[in-house]
Amino acid sequence: MQERHSHSNERIIRDLLRPVTQTSMMNWVGFIVLGALVTAFLFVIAWMFYWGIGVSGLSRPNMWGFMIVNFVFWIGISHAGVMISAILRLTQAEWRRPVTRAAEVMTMFSLVTAMIFPFIHTGRPWRTLYWVFPYDFWRGIWPDVRSALVMDPSAVFTYLTGTILFVYVTTIPDFALLRDRSTGWRHGLYRVLALGFKGEERQWKIQIISGFLLAAIMLSIFVSVHSIVSWDFAFSLDPVWHSTVWAPYFVIGAVHSGVSAVVTLMAIMRWMFKFDDYIRHEHFDAIGRLLVVVGTTWMWFFLLDIFFDLWRQDPADDAIMHIRFFEWPYPLLLAFVWIFGYFIPVPIWAFRRFRRNIKLMFWASIMVNIGMWAERYWLVIPGLQAKYQWTFDWTAYRPGPVEITLVVGSFAFVGFLLLLFAKLIPPVPVWDELEGKHLAAEIQVGKRTVPAIVREF
Amino acid sequence: MTPRWGMVIDLDRCTGCQACVVACQAENNVPINTEAIYLQHRAIQWIRVERYWEGEFPNIKARYIPVPCMHCSEAPCEPVCPVYATYHTPEGINMQVYNRCIGTRYCSVNCHWHVRFFNFWEPKWPESLHNQLNPDVSVRSRGVMEKCTFCIQRINHAEQNARLDNNRPLRDGEVNTACAQACPTRAIVFGDLNDPESEVAKIANTTDRGYKVLAELGTNPSVLYLKKIDPDAPAEHGAESA
Amino acid sequence: MRKGAMRRRDFLKLVATSTTGAVLFTGCGIGDGDPETEFKIESPALNPVDLVYGRDNWYATACQECPAGCGLIVRVFEGRAKKVEGNPDFPVNLGATCARAQAAVQELYHPDRIAQPLRLSGARGSGDYQATSWDDALAAFATELGGARGATLIITPPLAGPLGQVVASFAEAFDAQQVAFEPEERVVLREAVRRVFGTDTLPTIDLARAEFLLNFSADFLHSWISPVQFSRAYGEFRHGRADLRGTYWHVGPQMNGSAASADRWFPINPGTEGLVALAMAQVMVAEGLVDQAAAARAYPGITLADYTPERVAETAGISAEQITELARRFAQGTPSVAIAGTTAAAHTNGLFNVAAVLALNYLVGSVGQPGGIILNPSAPFGADVPGPAAGLAYRDWAGVINDLNSGRYRLVIVHGANPVYGLPAASGLREALGQAGKIVALSSFLDDTTLQADLILPVHTSLESWGLQAPDPGPGYQAVTLQQPVVNPFVDSRAFADVLIQAASAAGGALPWESYEAVIRAAVEELRGLRRGNVEAPDAEQYFMAVQAQGGWWDSDATADEAPTAPATPTPVAEPEYAGDPGQFPLFLLPYPSNALGYGETAHLPWLQALPDPMTTAVWTTWVELNPATADRLGVETGDVVRLVTPRGSEEMPVYVNPAAHPDVAAVPMGQGHTDFGRYAKGRGVNPLNLVEPATEAETGALAWAGTRVRVEATGRKVRFPRFEGQVPAFQLEEAPIVQVIPGTH
Ligand SMILES: Nc1nc2c(c(=O)[nH]1)N[C@H]1C(S)=C(S)[C@@H](COP(=O)(O)OP(=O)(O)OC[C@H]3O[C@@H](n4cnc5c(=O)[nH]c(N)nc54)[C@H](O)[C@@H]3O)O[C@H]1N2
Ligand code: SF4
Ligand code: SF4
Ligand code: SF4
Ligand code: SF4
Ligand code: SF4
């Protein structure tokens, strides 16, 4: 691995802690711009609380719209976390090291953002407590576990809990590091968060085992979360939604968009925090190779779903497929899905030269997520506007300004939280990076070259 | 025997006059559908009359179909509600519990007869019109789903009266829904499908014109439509029965 | 390990116990797998509809929302009228109602109801009024009345029965002129009935026993004379008999709400109904399907042979074969019945149209026969009680307007009629009213005519009033509805007749009654004197109460005298004439009464404004219906604003592309375009009468409101068009129809 730097431990620590210790100009600009958008986002939510769902563009029969699409989108993004930290950790993919934390933290924030949507999307959000917390046992009032809307928050909250734990456990050594290198209120904070971590062998062992265990547990979440989200649709009898393929299809779509979002994030971190030595071309190369596989699998499911819808030859499905293919704006969205979601980025990733071009990778990953947002819209919305043969009720959905602000605001919200987070916790795990360095060190034993350190498990 | 409430709607009698629509609005405190509400496609009509075109001028037909809730025996709207705000009564009615509803609109997404109506806005009546509101029916706040209840308040009244009267069973015709009561062509007949002597059961059991809309979804609706008769319809069209 | 900390073993134990606990818990029947009991949700489910304790009363009364006079029962809870239903015993409607009757409670509790007497404080028509007391208002009214003997004009709807008696007596006491206002084509219809059947009462149709109905343009199921009565019968006509389904064919220029229910529709040019009827008669005679002598008697003075289908076809806009088919089918029906109305009567040849169609019934012998036209007897009232009368024809309004302009009237009294809205603007009535000395309106709402008044006296709405009237048309025998106040007056209003009685007495021309209720009681007492009918009681008070409880009086044996065998008076042939040059104004303008708003008299009620039009599903607005081909030619689609230009003026409104519209017809619903009439009607839509050239029906002088030609011009503007349907037009998916159809046999 010729690209690997040979910085001293101290240099690595200093570099990686820089985002926490220093605030660059770019950082400030980011805070202000994103902060303004977040303010608009919060204002619009308050507006909708005050006046009700009437301020949206929803109608009968288009009872779900932008907010649900955006919910699915952010849940999708969150899948980067499991993919990178659970799967790649368990498969011991070395290149994962610099991106695990960013992926996990993004997962955390995109989950929170995603959950905002079904919540504010209800008619009486203040009553949603009934929903998942059956506080009222004695009157026998329970949530209905048959409803996907009960399974769905359960799955998402489980994922969120897992993610928070995971982020926390994997940050403990860094907290300890920060504790030792900070003063004032920060020192106090990090002292509490570090849980007395001193780098003893036993502590390391517990930390590493819990990391692995959490990763293993999260693996089941990897399959479940987006499957369950897809059931919000697939459990219904709505034509085209009512499809068994949606669960795996949503999962792979989620990975496609989530991992692409990690690429975006990697590029931004490299550029913003000058992490050129840590987030290297080889990382983009590796993730690009992964994306070729994921993207192609996703495209296969995408085509499969279309094929299933057409194969049934059911007039109800046909009506919606007609809208999807021929009615404004769906053909445009479909073009986005194909061109941005697959046909531009994936062929690019086939070439090592392009995989190692960070600018290209950045824009390709942005494209994927434009395509994937369009894909969710293309999948979800037309399903309601021409339900069965009631042509009398068929009505197109047009999002209102409130919903558009919410969608734009959600991106700003996630960005804002990420920026804020980078001020508190190093965006690249310092200990992981150091560990990687040590694991990579090799020594000569006799005729063979062997790793200097061997893992116990 | 517990009743199973049901309805027969004869499309060959219905003239699209919509007396049923206003009668239902009057009985059930349905908010006034303003022009803005129509422009937003959010009008609330627990029973609505749809008009379909068929053919081309001059051989064109307008077909009417009044659509209340089908009170599906296997109602797809019910299991999707996370909070049990909609459920099935032992008498076969798909009920809506406004207090519990949090307004996810999932039930509406999964009702393929489009008969679940969401209160996008707080319903408002000018003060003086409050005098007209039916005291037996709660006014729904914004953010909750509402729908046809087969005029449950009328059924409750009648059942209570029957209980007070030596606990006798209900007689056919003792309960009628507001829509059926108003209908000038008697296109709508309401009653207990479990009572073989009731008018609704007699029609349902003897007609050769009966069909259920979207019967193929297997939800077993409690509303039976009687097919329209058209002497000029080509024999193959509409000949297939449900 | 520190003391007190939980050891692993303890933890496992705890987990085990709680799991066992849960299993036991479940085993004890908390969860038995049946969601009904497992989740215990019954109680809250009944909650939203828990019964409220209070006193519920159901009072029988009569509907006043249109002149059909259906019987109602009204639910009154704790002094408030809650729900209107049909009176199941009353023979006209047998328990059913139309949409309008349901909205009567909104009239009662309307937020813009006039709540106390008002005196004009600004210029006439400005709508600036000051509240005043009843004492002052009545005194002012009496003063005007006393000073305007011989110079008073009273405008009301046609009033029959005891109310007519009070008003006539009032008019006599003050030497006032009384004019009645009603939709103009009713004037024509009444004259046609008088000529063809020789009666002043309108006949009913025995649809329940008919086999074939041929309808020329009448919207008899939605807005024509007695829609609920006809709809009840229509239901029976279709499926009341096990072995027979009645067949209904419709001939007319528009697929109106009734035509939509027909088995076949024959789109003809507007105003050619009479010619088609004559051609049918010609075919029936020529083919020997009917008795030639009977035909000659049915059409006295007309040479039927001149009206061959071939001759009529071009004018009528349908083929000769279709006319022949109509004739054969009509002759074949056992029995057949033919009716005509609505736009058929609103042409320069309206009388001929209606009379020629009604005369068809003589050819097939269905006048006075089961399944045919059933004549109604006169009302069972005393000789001094006025019977049904027609409103003033437009031609005669011109006289009234002249008199107004010449300053003949020092006082104009208006009640229950809105001629400023209902007569075309071209009549100049609004301006002429400006010449009247004083205008007193006895009204519940500030409608277009009331807005011209100097003094407004708020009167009761129907649910607060007494009344007694014979429905016209009746059910085929004598019937009377008793209208009673079901609630106390909601505002400080009084009964119209009571105000007249009080004002007359104050002005020194006391009428012979002390109150309107006394008039009603006296009339009911006279009914008791007949010693027949549905009610029996030992004394006057109990008799009155019984009639109140029943909602009226009827005697199914009191049918009309023997039906005539030929028309009483001949009606000469007349071809329709249209105002406007066909080159310049290529389309026929066809205004039509709306299902919910009628001729505009219910435009103030929000439920009716919000009720989708049966054909277009449009709400809260005025629109013009164009055939898709016509719209294509003009380059417009639904929601595009167009300008309708007639020789009389121009108005703008959005287009609704109606696939069932006649390509040569631009149809516009009536009912909107009020200058006032409460928040729900004010400034909404267009009154199509503003476009109508005031030509009159040749013989009766009634306004021929369907006889104007029009040009439609695109304006390039667009509006969002309020309607109920989602996508336009809603055609069924052929492979999965929502409305399933069984092909029938002829
Ligand atoms: N005669 C008389 N009348 C009174 C009063 C009085 O003192 N005397 N007090 C007045 C006062 S102060 C009040 S607050 C009212 C109370 O009047 P209500 O509000 O009618 O109170 P309850 O009858 O206690 O409960 C109403 C229903 O709610 C159901 N319920 C319980 N829990 C739930 C739930 O979680 N969800 C749903 N949907 N339903 C649930 C119960 O089963 C019951 O059927 O009565 C008023 N009326
Ligand atoms: S028609 Fe719709 S609302 Fe009614 S029971 Fe069936 S699914 Fe539920
Ligand atoms: S809208 Fe109300 S009734 Fe419908 S699923 Fe949501 S909570 Fe249940
Ligand atoms: S049954 Fe009652 S609630 Fe249902 S549509 Fe008819 S009137 Fe409305
Ligand atoms: S009231 Fe009866 S006839 Fe009129 S639209 Fe309703 S079902 Fe049809
Ligand atoms: S037809 Fe006329 S009288 Fe009869 S219910 Fe309707 S509005 Fe009232």
Coordinates of C-alpha atoms in Angstrom, one line a residue, chain C residues 24-353:
Chain C
L24 CA -48.1 -16.6 32.9
F25 CA -49.8 -13.3 32.3
T26 CA -50.7 -14.3 28.8
G27 CA -51.8 -17.7 30.0
C28 CA -54.3 -16.1 32.4
G29 CA -56.4 -14.9 29.5
I30 CA -55.1 -11.4 29.0
G31 CA -54.2 -12.3 25.6
D32 CA -56.4 -15.0 24.1
G33 CA -55.6 -14.3 20.5
D34 CA -58.9 -12.7 19.7
P35 CA -58.1 -9.1 19.0
E36 CA -61.6 -8.1 19.9
T37 CA -61.2 -8.9 23.5
E38 CA -57.4 -8.9 23.6
F39 CA -57.2 -5.2 22.8
K40 CA -60.3 -4.1 24.6
I41 CA -61.2 -1.3 22.4
E42 CA -64.9 -1.3 22.4
S43 CA -65.6 1.4 24.9
P44 CA -63.6 4.1 23.2
A45 CA -65.1 3.1 19.9
L46 CA -68.5 3.9 21.1
N47 CA -67.3 7.1 22.5
P48 CA -67.5 9.4 19.5
V49 CA -71.2 8.5 19.1
D50 CA -72.3 8.3 22.7
L51 CA -75.9 9.2 23.0
V52 CA -76.6 12.7 24.3
Y53 CA -79.5 13.0 26.6
G54 CA -82.0 15.6 25.7
R55 CA -85.5 15.7 24.3
D56 CA -85.8 14.7 20.7
N57 CA -89.0 15.7 18.9
W58 CA -90.1 15.0 15.4
Y59 CA -92.6 17.5 13.9
A60 CA -94.4 17.1 10.7
T61 CA -94.4 20.1 8.4
A62 CA -94.2 21.1 4.8
C63 CA -91.3 21.9 2.6
Q64 CA -91.1 25.4 1.2
E65 CA -87.8 25.2 -0.7
C66 CA -89.6 24.8 -4.0
P67 CA -93.3 24.9 -5.0
A68 CA -93.7 21.1 -5.1
G69 CA -94.9 21.1 -1.4
C70 CA -93.5 17.8 -0.1
G71 CA -94.3 16.7 3.4
L72 CA -91.4 16.8 5.9
I73 CA -90.7 15.7 9.5
V74 CA -88.1 17.7 11.3
R75 CA -86.0 16.5 14.2
V76 CA -86.0 19.1 16.9
F77 CA -83.6 18.7 19.8
E78 CA -83.7 21.1 22.8
G79 CA -85.5 23.7 20.7
R80 CA -83.2 23.5 17.7
A81 CA -84.1 22.1 14.3
K82 CA -81.5 19.5 13.5
K83 CA -82.5 17.4 10.6
V84 CA -85.0 17.4 7.9
E85 CA -86.5 14.2 6.6
G86 CA -89.4 13.3 4.3
N87 CA -92.7 12.6 5.9
P88 CA -93.3 8.9 5.1
D89 CA -97.0 9.2 5.2
F90 CA -97.4 12.2 2.9
P91 CA -98.6 11.0 -0.5
V92 CA -96.5 13.4 -2.6
N93 CA -93.1 12.3 -1.5
L94 CA -93.7 9.3 0.7
G95 CA -90.7 9.9 3.0
A96 CA -88.2 11.1 0.5
T97 CA -86.7 14.5 0.0
C98 CA -84.4 16.2 -2.4
A99 CA -81.1 17.9 -1.5
R100 CA -82.7 21.3 -1.1
A101 CA -85.1 20.2 1.6
Q102 CA -82.2 19.0 3.6
A103 CA -80.7 22.4 3.6
A104 CA -83.8 24.1 5.1
V105 CA -82.0 24.1 8.5
Q106 CA -79.2 26.2 6.9
E107 CA -81.8 28.8 5.9
L108 CA -83.1 28.9 9.5
Y109 CA -79.7 29.3 11.0
H110 CA -78.0 31.2 8.2
P111 CA -75.4 33.6 9.5
D112 CA -76.6 36.4 7.2
R113 CA -80.2 36.1 8.0
I114 CA -81.9 39.5 8.6
A115 CA -82.3 39.5 12.3
Q116 CA -84.4 42.6 13.0
P117 CA -86.3 45.3 11.0
L118 CA -84.0 47.5 8.9
R119 CA -84.4 51.0 7.6
L120 CA -82.4 52.3 4.7
S121 CA -79.8 54.7 5.8
G122 CA -77.9 55.3 2.6
A123 CA -78.8 55.4 -1.1
R124 CA -81.1 52.8 -2.5
G125 CA -79.2 49.6 -3.4
S126 CA -76.2 50.7 -1.2
G127 CA -77.0 48.0 1.3
D128 CA -76.6 50.5 4.2
Y129 CA -79.3 49.8 6.7
Q130 CA -80.0 50.7 10.3
A131 CA -81.7 48.4 12.7
T132 CA -85.0 49.6 14.0
S133 CA -87.8 48.2 16.3
W134 CA -90.8 46.3 15.1
D135 CA -93.1 49.0 16.5
D136 CA -91.4 51.7 14.5
A137 CA -91.1 49.6 11.4
L138 CA -94.7 48.5 11.5
A139 CA -95.8 52.1 12.1
A140 CA -93.7 53.2 9.1
F141 CA -95.1 50.5 7.0
A142 CA -98.7 51.4 8.0
T143 CA -98.1 55.0 7.2
E144 CA -96.8 54.2 3.7
L145 CA -99.7 51.8 3.2
G146 CA -102.3 54.3 4.3
G147 CA -100.9 56.9 2.0
A148 CA -100.6 54.6 -1.0
R149 CA -104.2 53.4 -1.5
G150 CA -104.6 52.5 -5.2
A151 CA -100.9 53.1 -5.7
T152 CA -99.5 49.9 -4.2
L153 CA -97.8 47.0 -6.0
I154 CA -97.4 43.7 -4.2
I155 CA -94.9 41.3 -5.7
T156 CA -95.0 37.7 -4.4
P157 CA -94.6 34.2 -5.9
P158 CA -97.9 32.7 -7.1
L159 CA -99.9 32.2 -4.0
A160 CA -102.7 29.7 -3.7
G161 CA -104.5 28.5 -0.6
P162 CA -105.0 30.5 2.7
L163 CA -101.9 32.6 2.2
G164 CA -103.2 33.7 -1.2
Q165 CA -106.5 34.5 0.5
V166 CA -104.8 36.8 3.0
V167 CA -102.8 38.6 0.4
A168 CA -105.7 39.0 -1.9
S169 CA -107.8 40.4 0.9
F170 CA -105.0 42.7 1.8
A171 CA -104.7 43.9 -1.8
E172 CA -108.4 44.5 -1.9
A173 CA -108.4 46.5 1.3
F174 CA -105.7 48.8 0.0
D175 CA -106.7 48.7 -3.7
A176 CA -103.3 47.3 -4.4
Q177 CA -102.1 45.6 -7.6
Q178 CA -100.9 42.0 -7.0
V179 CA -98.4 40.4 -9.3
A180 CA -96.8 37.0 -9.0
F181 CA -93.3 36.1 -10.1
E182 CA -92.2 32.6 -11.0
P183 CA -89.7 31.1 -13.5
E184 CA -91.1 32.2 -16.8
E185 CA -91.5 28.8 -18.4
R186 CA -93.8 27.7 -15.7
V187 CA -96.3 30.3 -17.0
V188 CA -96.0 28.5 -20.4
L189 CA -96.4 25.1 -18.8
R190 CA -99.6 26.1 -16.9
E191 CA -101.1 27.6 -20.1
A192 CA -100.2 24.4 -22.0
V193 CA -101.8 22.2 -19.3
R194 CA -104.9 24.5 -19.4
R195 CA -105.2 24.1 -23.2
V196 CA -104.4 20.4 -23.5
F197 CA -106.1 19.1 -20.3
G198 CA -108.4 21.9 -19.5
T199 CA -107.3 22.2 -15.8
D200 CA -105.7 24.8 -13.7
T201 CA -103.9 22.3 -11.6
L202 CA -100.8 20.6 -12.9
P203 CA -101.2 16.9 -13.7
T204 CA -99.0 14.1 -12.3
I205 CA -97.4 11.2 -14.1
D206 CA -98.3 7.7 -13.2
L207 CA -94.8 6.5 -13.9
A208 CA -95.0 3.7 -11.4
R209 CA -97.4 1.9 -13.8
A210 CA -96.0 3.2 -17.1
E211 CA -94.0 1.1 -19.5
F212 CA -92.5 3.8 -21.7
L213 CA -91.7 7.4 -20.8
L214 CA -90.9 9.8 -23.5
N215 CA -89.5 13.1 -22.1
F216 CA -88.9 16.2 -24.1
S217 CA -86.3 18.3 -22.2
A218 CA -87.9 18.3 -18.8
D219 CA -85.5 17.9 -15.9
F220 CA -88.2 16.0 -14.1
L221 CA -85.9 14.1 -11.8
H222 CA -83.9 17.1 -10.5
S223 CA -85.6 20.5 -10.9
W224 CA -88.9 20.3 -12.7
I225 CA -92.1 21.1 -10.8
S226 CA -92.1 18.1 -8.4
P227 CA -88.9 16.2 -8.6
V228 CA -89.2 14.1 -5.5
Q229 CA -92.7 12.9 -6.5
F230 CA -91.4 12.0 -9.9
S231 CA -88.2 10.4 -8.6
R232 CA -90.2 8.2 -6.3
A233 CA -92.3 7.1 -9.2
Y234 CA -89.3 6.7 -11.3
G235 CA -87.7 4.3 -8.9
E236 CA -90.9 2.2 -9.1
F237 CA -91.0 2.6 -12.9
R238 CA -87.6 1.0 -13.1
H239 CA -87.7 -1.7 -10.5
G240 CA -91.0 -1.6 -8.7
R241 CA -92.4 -4.4 -10.8
A242 CA -91.0 -7.8 -10.8
D243 CA -91.5 -8.5 -14.5
L244 CA -91.2 -5.1 -16.1
R245 CA -88.6 -2.5 -16.2
G246 CA -89.9 0.8 -17.5
T247 CA -88.0 2.3 -20.5
Y248 CA -87.2 6.0 -20.6
W249 CA -86.2 7.9 -23.8
H250 CA -85.2 11.5 -23.7
V251 CA -85.5 14.0 -26.5
G252 CA -83.8 17.4 -25.9
P253 CA -80.9 19.7 -26.7
Q254 CA -79.0 18.9 -23.6
M255 CA -78.1 15.8 -21.6
N256 CA -79.4 17.3 -18.4
G257 CA -79.5 15.5 -15.0
S258 CA -82.7 13.6 -16.1
A259 CA -81.5 12.7 -19.6
A260 CA -78.5 11.1 -18.0
S261 CA -80.7 8.4 -16.5
A262 CA -82.5 7.8 -19.8
D263 CA -82.0 4.6 -21.8
R264 CA -81.6 6.7 -24.9
W265 CA -81.0 10.3 -25.6
F266 CA -82.0 12.0 -28.9
P267 CA -80.1 15.3 -29.0
I268 CA -82.2 17.8 -31.0
N269 CA -81.8 21.5 -31.7
P270 CA -83.2 23.7 -28.9
G271 CA -86.9 24.5 -29.3
T272 CA -87.8 21.9 -31.8
E273 CA -89.6 19.6 -29.3
G274 CA -93.0 20.4 -30.7
L275 CA -92.0 19.7 -34.3
V276 CA -90.6 16.3 -33.4
A277 CA -93.9 15.5 -31.6
L278 CA -95.9 16.4 -34.6
A279 CA -93.7 14.3 -36.9
M280 CA -94.1 11.4 -34.5
A281 CA -97.8 11.8 -34.6
Q282 CA -97.6 11.9 -38.4
V283 CA -95.7 8.6 -38.4
M284 CA -98.1 7.0 -36.0
V285 CA -101.0 7.9 -38.1
A286 CA -99.4 7.1 -41.4
E287 CA -98.3 3.7 -40.1
G288 CA -101.7 3.0 -38.7
L289 CA -100.3 2.7 -35.2
V290 CA -102.9 5.0 -33.7
D291 CA -106.4 6.0 -34.5
Q292 CA -106.5 8.7 -37.2
A293 CA -109.6 10.3 -35.8
A294 CA -108.0 10.5 -32.4
A295 CA -105.0 12.2 -33.9
A296 CA -107.1 14.7 -35.7
R297 CA -108.8 15.5 -32.4
A298 CA -105.5 15.7 -30.6
Y299 CA -104.1 18.2 -33.0
P300 CA -107.1 20.3 -34.1
G301 CA -106.4 22.7 -37.0
I302 CA -103.1 21.1 -37.8
T303 CA -102.5 19.1 -41.0
L304 CA -100.3 16.3 -39.6
A305 CA -99.4 15.1 -43.1
D306 CA -97.4 18.3 -43.5
Y307 CA -95.0 17.2 -40.8
T308 CA -93.3 14.2 -42.1
P309 CA -90.1 13.2 -40.3
E310 CA -88.2 14.1 -43.5
R311 CA -89.5 17.7 -43.3
V312 CA -88.8 18.1 -39.6
A313 CA -85.5 16.3 -39.4
E314 CA -83.3 19.1 -40.6
T315 CA -84.8 21.7 -38.3
A316 CA -84.8 19.3 -35.4
G317 CA -81.2 18.2 -36.0
I318 CA -82.0 14.4 -35.8
S319 CA -82.7 12.0 -38.6
A320 CA -86.0 11.0 -40.0
E321 CA -85.3 7.4 -39.0
Q322 CA -84.8 8.4 -35.4
I323 CA -88.2 10.2 -35.4
T324 CA -89.8 7.2 -36.9
E325 CA -88.2 5.0 -34.3
L326 CA -89.5 7.3 -31.5
A327 CA -93.0 7.2 -33.0
R328 CA -93.0 3.4 -33.2
R329 CA -91.7 2.9 -29.8
F330 CA -94.1 5.4 -28.3
A331 CA -97.0 3.8 -30.0
Q332 CA -95.9 0.4 -28.8
G333 CA -95.6 1.2 -25.1
T334 CA -98.2 -0.3 -22.9
P335 CA -98.8 2.3 -21.6
S336 CA -96.7 5.2 -22.8
V337 CA -96.6 8.7 -21.5
A338 CA -95.0 11.8 -22.9
I339 CA -94.0 15.0 -21.0
A340 CA -92.3 18.2 -21.9
G341 CA -90.9 21.1 -19.9
T342 CA -87.9 23.1 -18.7
T343 CA -86.1 24.4 -21.7
A344 CA -88.8 23.1 -24.1
A345 CA -91.1 25.8 -22.7
A346 CA -88.6 28.6 -22.7
H347 CA -88.7 29.3 -26.4
T348 CA -90.7 31.7 -28.6
N349 CA -92.7 28.6 -29.5
G350 CA -92.7 27.2 -25.9
L351 CA -96.4 26.8 -25.7
F352 CA -96.6 24.9 -28.9
N353 CA -93.7 22.6 -27.8

